[in-house]
Tab-separated table of C-alpha atoms in Angstrom:
chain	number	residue	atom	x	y	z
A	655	UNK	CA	-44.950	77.854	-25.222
A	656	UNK	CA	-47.441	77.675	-22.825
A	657	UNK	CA	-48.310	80.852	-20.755
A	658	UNK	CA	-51.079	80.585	-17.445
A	659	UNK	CA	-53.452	83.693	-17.855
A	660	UNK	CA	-54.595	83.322	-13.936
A	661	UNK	CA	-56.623	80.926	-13.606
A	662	UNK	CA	-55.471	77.602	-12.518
A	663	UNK	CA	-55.988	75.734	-16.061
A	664	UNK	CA	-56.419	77.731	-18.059
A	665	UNK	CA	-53.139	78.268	-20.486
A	666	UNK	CA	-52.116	80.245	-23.966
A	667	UNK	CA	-50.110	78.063	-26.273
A	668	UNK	CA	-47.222	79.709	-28.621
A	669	UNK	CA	-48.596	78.133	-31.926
A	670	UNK	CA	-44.474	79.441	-33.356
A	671	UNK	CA	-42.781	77.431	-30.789
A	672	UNK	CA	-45.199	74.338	-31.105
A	673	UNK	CA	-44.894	74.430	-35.344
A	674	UNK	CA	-41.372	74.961	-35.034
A	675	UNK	CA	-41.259	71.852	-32.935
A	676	UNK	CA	-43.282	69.989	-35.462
A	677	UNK	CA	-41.293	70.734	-38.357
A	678	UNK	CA	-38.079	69.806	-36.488
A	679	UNK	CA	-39.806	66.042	-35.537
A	680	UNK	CA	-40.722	66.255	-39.190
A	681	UNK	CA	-37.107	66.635	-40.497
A	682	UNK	CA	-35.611	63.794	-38.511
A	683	UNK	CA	-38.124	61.668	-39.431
A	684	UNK	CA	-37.270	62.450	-43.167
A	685	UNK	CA	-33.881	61.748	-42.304
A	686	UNK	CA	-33.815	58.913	-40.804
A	687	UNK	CA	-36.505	57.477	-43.149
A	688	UNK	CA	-33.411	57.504	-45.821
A	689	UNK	CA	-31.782	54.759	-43.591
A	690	UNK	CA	-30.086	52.444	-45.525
A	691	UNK	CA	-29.380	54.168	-49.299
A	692	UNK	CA	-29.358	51.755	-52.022
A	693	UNK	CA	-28.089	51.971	-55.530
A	694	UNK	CA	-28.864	51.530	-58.126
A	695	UNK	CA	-32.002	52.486	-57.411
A	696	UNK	CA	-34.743	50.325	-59.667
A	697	UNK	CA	-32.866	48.846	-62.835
A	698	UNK	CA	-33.121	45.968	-65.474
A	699	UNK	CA	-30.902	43.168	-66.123
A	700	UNK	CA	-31.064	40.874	-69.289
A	701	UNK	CA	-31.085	37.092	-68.117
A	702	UNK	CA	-28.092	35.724	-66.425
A	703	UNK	CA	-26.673	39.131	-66.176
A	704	UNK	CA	-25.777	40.565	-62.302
A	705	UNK	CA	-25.654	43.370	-61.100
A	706	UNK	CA	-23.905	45.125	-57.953
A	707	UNK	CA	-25.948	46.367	-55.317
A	708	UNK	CA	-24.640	49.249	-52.783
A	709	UNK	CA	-26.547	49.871	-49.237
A	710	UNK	CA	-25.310	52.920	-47.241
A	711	UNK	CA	-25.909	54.678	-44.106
A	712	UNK	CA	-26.214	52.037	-41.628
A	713	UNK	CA	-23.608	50.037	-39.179
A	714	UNK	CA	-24.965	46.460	-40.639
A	715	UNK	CA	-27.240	44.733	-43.316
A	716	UNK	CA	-28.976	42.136	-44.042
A	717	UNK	CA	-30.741	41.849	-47.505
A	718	UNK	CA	-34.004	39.569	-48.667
A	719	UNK	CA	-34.836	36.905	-50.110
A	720	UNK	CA	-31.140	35.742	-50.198
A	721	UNK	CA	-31.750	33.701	-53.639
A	722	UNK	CA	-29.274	35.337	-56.360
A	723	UNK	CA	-27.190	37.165	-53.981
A	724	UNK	CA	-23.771	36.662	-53.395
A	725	UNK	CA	-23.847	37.526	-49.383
A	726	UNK	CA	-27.117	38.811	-47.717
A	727	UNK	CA	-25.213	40.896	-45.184
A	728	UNK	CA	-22.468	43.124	-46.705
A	729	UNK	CA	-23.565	46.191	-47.639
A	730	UNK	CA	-22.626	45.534	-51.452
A	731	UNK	CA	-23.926	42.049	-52.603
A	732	UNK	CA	-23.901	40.947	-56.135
A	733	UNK	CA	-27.123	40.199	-57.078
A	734	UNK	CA	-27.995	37.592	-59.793
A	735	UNK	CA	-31.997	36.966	-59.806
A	736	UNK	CA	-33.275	34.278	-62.406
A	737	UNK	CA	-36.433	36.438	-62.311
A	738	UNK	CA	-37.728	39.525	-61.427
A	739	UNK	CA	-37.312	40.461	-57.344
A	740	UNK	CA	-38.095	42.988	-55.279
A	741	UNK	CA	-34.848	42.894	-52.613
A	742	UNK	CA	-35.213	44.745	-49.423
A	743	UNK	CA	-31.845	45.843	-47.434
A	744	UNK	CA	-32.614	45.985	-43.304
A	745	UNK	CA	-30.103	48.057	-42.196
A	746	UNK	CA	-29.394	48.924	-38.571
A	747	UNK	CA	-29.324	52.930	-38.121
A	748	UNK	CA	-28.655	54.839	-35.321
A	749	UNK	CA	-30.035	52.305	-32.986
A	750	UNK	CA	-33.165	51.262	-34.843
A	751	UNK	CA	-33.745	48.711	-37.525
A	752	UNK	CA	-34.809	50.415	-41.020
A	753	UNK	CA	-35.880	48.805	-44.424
A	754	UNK	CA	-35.334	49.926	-48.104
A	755	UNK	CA	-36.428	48.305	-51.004
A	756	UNK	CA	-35.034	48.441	-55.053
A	757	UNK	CA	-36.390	46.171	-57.694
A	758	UNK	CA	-33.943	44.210	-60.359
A	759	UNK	CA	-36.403	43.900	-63.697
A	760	UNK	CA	-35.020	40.228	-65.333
A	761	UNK	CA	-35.422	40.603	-69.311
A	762	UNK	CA	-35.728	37.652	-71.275
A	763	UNK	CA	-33.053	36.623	-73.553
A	764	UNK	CA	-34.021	35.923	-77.624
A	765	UNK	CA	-34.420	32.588	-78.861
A	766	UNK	CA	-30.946	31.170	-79.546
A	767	UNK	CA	-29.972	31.479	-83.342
A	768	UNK	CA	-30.533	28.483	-85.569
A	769	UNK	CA	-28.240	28.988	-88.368
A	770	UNK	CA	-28.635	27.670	-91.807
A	771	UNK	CA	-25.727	27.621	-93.707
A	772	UNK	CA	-26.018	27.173	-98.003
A	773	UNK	CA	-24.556	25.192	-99.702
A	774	UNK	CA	-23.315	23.585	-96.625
A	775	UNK	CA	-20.535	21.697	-98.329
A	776	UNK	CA	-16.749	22.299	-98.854
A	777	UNK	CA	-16.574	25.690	-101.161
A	778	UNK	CA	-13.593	27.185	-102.878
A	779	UNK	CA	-12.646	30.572	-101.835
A	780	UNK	CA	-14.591	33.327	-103.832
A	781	UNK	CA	-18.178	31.089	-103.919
A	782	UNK	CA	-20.914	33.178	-102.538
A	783	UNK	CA	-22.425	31.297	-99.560
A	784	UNK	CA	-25.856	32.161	-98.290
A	785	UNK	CA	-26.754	32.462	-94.441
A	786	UNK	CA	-29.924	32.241	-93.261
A	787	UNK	CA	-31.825	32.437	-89.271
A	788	UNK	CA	-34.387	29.472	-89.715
A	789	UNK	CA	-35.987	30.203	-86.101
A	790	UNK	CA	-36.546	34.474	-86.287
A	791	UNK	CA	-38.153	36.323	-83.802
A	792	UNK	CA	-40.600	39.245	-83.628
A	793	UNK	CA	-38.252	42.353	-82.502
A	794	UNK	CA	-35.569	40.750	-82.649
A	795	UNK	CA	-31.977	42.252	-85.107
A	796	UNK	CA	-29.569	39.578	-85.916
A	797	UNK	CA	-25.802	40.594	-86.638
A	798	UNK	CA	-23.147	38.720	-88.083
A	799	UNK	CA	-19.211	37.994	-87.861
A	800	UNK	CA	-18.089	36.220	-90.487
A	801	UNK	CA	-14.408	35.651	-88.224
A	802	UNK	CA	-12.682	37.455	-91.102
A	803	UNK	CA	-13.687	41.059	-89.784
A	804	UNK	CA	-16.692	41.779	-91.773
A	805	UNK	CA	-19.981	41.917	-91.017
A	806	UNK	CA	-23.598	41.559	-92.249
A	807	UNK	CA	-26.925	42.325	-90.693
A	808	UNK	CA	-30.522	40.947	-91.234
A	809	UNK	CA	-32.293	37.170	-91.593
A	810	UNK	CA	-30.634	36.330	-94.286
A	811	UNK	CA	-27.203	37.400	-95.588
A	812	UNK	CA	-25.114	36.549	-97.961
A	813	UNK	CA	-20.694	36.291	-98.105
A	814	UNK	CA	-17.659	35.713	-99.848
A	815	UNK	CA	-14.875	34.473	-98.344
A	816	UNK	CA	-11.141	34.991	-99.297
A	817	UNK	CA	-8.164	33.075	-98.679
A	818	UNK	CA	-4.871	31.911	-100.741
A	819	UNK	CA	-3.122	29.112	-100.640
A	820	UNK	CA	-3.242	25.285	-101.212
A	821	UNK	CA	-5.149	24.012	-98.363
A	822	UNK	CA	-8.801	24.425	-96.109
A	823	UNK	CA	-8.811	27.040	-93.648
A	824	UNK	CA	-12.105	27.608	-91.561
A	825	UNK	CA	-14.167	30.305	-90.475
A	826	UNK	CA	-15.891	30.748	-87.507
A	827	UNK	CA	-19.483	32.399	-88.058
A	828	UNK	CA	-21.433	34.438	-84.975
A	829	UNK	CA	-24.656	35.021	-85.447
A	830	UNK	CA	-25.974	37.659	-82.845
A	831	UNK	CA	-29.291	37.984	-81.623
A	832	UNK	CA	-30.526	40.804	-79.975
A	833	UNK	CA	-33.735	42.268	-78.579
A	834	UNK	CA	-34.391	46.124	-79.798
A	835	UNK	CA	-36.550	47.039	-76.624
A	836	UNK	CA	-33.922	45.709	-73.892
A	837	UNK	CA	-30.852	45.193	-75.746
A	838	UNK	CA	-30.569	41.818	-74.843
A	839	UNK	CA	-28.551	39.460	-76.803
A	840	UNK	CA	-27.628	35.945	-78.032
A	841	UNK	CA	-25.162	34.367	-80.051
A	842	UNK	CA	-24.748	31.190	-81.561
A	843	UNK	CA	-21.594	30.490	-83.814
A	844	UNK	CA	-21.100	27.787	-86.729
A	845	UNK	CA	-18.033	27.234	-88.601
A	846	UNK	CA	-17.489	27.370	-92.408
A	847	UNK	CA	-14.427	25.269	-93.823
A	848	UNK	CA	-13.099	27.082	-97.124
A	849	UNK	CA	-10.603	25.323	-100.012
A	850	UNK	CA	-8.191	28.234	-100.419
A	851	UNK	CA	-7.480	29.301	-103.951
A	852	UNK	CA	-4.160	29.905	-105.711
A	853	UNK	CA	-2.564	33.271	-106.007
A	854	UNK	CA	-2.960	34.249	-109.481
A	855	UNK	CA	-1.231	37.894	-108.561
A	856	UNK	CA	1.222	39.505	-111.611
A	857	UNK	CA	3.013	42.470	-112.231
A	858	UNK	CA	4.578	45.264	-114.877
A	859	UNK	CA	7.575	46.427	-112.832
A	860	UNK	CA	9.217	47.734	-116.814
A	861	UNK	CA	6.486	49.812	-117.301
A	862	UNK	CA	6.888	53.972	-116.043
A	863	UNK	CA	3.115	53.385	-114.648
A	864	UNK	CA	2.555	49.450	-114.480
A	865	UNK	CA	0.333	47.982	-117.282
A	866	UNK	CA	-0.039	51.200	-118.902
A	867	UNK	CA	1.769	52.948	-122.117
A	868	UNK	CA	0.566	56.267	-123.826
A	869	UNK	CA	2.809	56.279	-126.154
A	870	UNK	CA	3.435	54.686	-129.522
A	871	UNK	CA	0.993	52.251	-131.659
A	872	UNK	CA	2.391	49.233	-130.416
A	873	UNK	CA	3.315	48.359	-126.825
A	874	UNK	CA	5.387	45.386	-125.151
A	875	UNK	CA	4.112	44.320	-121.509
A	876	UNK	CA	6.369	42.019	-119.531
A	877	UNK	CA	4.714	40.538	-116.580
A	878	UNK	CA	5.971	38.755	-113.695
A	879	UNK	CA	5.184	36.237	-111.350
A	880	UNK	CA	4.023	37.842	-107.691
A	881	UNK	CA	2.032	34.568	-106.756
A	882	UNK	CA	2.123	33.770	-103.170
A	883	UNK	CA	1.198	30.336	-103.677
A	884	UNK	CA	3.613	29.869	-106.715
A	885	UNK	CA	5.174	26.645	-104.540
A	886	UNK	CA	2.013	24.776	-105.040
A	887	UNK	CA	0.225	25.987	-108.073
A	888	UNK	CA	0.019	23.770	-110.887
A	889	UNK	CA	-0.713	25.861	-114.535
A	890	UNK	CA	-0.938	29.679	-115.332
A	891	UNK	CA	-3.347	30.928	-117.890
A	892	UNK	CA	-3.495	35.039	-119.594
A	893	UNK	CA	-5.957	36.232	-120.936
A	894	UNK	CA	-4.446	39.362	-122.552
A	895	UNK	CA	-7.618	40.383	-123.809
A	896	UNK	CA	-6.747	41.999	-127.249
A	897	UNK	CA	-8.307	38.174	-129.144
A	898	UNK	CA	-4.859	36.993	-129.141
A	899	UNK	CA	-4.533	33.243	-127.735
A	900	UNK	CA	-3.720	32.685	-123.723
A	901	UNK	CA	-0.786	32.262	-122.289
A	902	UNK	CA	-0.958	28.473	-120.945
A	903	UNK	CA	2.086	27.336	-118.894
A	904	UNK	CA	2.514	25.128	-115.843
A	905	UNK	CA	5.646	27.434	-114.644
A	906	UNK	CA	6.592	30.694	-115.539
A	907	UNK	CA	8.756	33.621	-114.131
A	908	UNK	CA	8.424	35.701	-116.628
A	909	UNK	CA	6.817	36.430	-119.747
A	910	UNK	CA	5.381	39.080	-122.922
A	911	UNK	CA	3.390	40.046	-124.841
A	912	UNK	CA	2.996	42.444	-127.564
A	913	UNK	CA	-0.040	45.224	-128.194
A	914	UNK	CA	-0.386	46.363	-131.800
A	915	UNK	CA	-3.090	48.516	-131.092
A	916	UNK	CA	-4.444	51.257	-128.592
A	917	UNK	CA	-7.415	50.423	-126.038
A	918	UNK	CA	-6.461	47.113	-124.433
C-alpha cells in the first residue's frame, strides 16, 4: 500500500501488501505452468511396443512430431515411436496456449534366436536331444518351451521328449530371448517331429500291494497287459530279473511267473 507523507511525491510503500501480491502472481503462475498434465510421465518401451499417453487440464491438444502416434489431437494418443522421442502436448488452457513435454526411451530388442537343434533327424521318443543358441548375446537369458510344458534355461539345453503310440507327433520349441537390463524379449520357435514309442505299461492287480509279497520263500506274480498302444504293438519282452529267461511273445493278456527266492 502506498501512503503520501505530505509532500507531493513522496510515498511509503506497505512491503506486506506488495509481497503478498507477489506471492499470489507467483502461485498462479505455478498453476497454470501445470497446463496440460501428461502421464506417464518419462518411461521406456522395448521396440515395437506402444504405449498410451494421457494429457489433462486443457479444452484441446495437439501433440508433436505426429510420427508414431495414433491421433495428434486427442488428449490420449497411442504412441508407437521406432526410436527414442521427446513428444510435446500444446494444450489450450484457460485462454492461453501451454506446452508439456514427456520422453518415450525405445529399447532395443535382442538378436533373434538362431536355434540349433541335435541330432536334427527323426528321434524315437525317450532320445535325449540337445538344443543349442548358435548366435548368443552379451546380457542376454534365453528360456525355453519345449510345447510339452517344461522348460529349460541357458545356451545350451538339453530334453527328452515323451509320447506313446504308433505314429510322429511334433513339438513346437520357443526359444526366448530376453535382455536382463530392459526386459526386452524375443522369441523364435522350431519344431521337433518325435516317433512315438509303444506302451510297454503292466500290472499286479492279485497282489495285496502290487508286485510285492513278504511272505513265504517262493512267490507267484501275475501280470497284465495295461498297454495303451496294445492295438499296434508288435512283441512283448520281461525281463523278470531273478536270471530266469524273458518272457518273449507277440500277444499276451496275461501271464506268470514264479520267484523261488527273496530280493527280486
Amino acid at each position: 500500500m502506498l501512503k503520501s507523507i505530505g509532500y507531493p511525491f513522496l510515498f511509503l510503500i506497505d512491503t506486506r501488501a506488495l509481497v503478498s501480491v507477489l506471492l499470489l502472481l507467483f502461485f498462479q503462475i505455478k498453476i497454470l505452468a501445470q497446463c496440460p498434465v501428461i502421464s506417464p510421465s518419462d518411461t521406456s518401451i522395448c521396440s515395437g511396443s506402444s504405449v498410451q499417453l494421457l494429457a489433462s487440464g486443457a479444452t484441446s491438444y495437439t501433440w508433436y512430431p505426429t510420427a508414431g502416434l495414433s491421433n495428434s489431437t486427442i488428449p490420449n494418443p497411442i504412441a508407437s515411436p521406432l526410436v527414442t522421442t521427446l513428444y510435446s502436448v500444446v494444450g489450450n488452457c484457460s485462454g492461453s496456449n501451454d506446452t508439456s513435454t514427456v520422453l518415450i526411451t525405445v529399447n532395443p530388442l535382442p538378436n533373434l534366436p538362431t536355434i540349433l537343434v541335435n541330432p536334427s533327424t527323426l528321434q524315437c521318443a525317450g532320445t535325449l536331444i540337445n538344443f543349442s543358441i548358435t548366435n548368443p548375446q552379451g546380457g542376454v537369458n534365453f528360456i525355453w518351451d519345449f510345447g510339452d510344458g517344461t522348460f529349460g534355461s541357458g545356451n545350451t539345453t538339453t530334453h527328452t521328449f515323451s509320447s506313446s503310440g504308433n505314429g510322429t507327433v511334433a513339438f513346437t520349441v520357443t526359444a526366448t530371448a530376453t535382455f536382463t537390463s530392459t526386459g526386452c524379449s524375443v522369441s523364435k520357435t522350431t519344431t521337433v517331429q518325435v516317433k512315438q514309442s509303444p506302451d510297454p505299461s503292466l500290472m499286479d492287480f492279485t497282489s495285496p500291494t502290487p508286485f510285492t509279497n513278504c511272505s513265504g520263500t517262493s512267490f507267484t506274480l501275475t501280470v497284465d497287459n495295461i498297454s495303451t498302444t496294445s492295438s499296434t504293438n508288435t512283441n512283448y519282452s520281461i525281463n523278470w530279473g531273478d536270471g530266469s529267461a524273458n518272457f518273449n511273445s507277440s500277444i499276451f493278456t496275461t501271464t506268470s511267473h514264479t520267484y523261488l527266492t527273496l530280493g527280486y
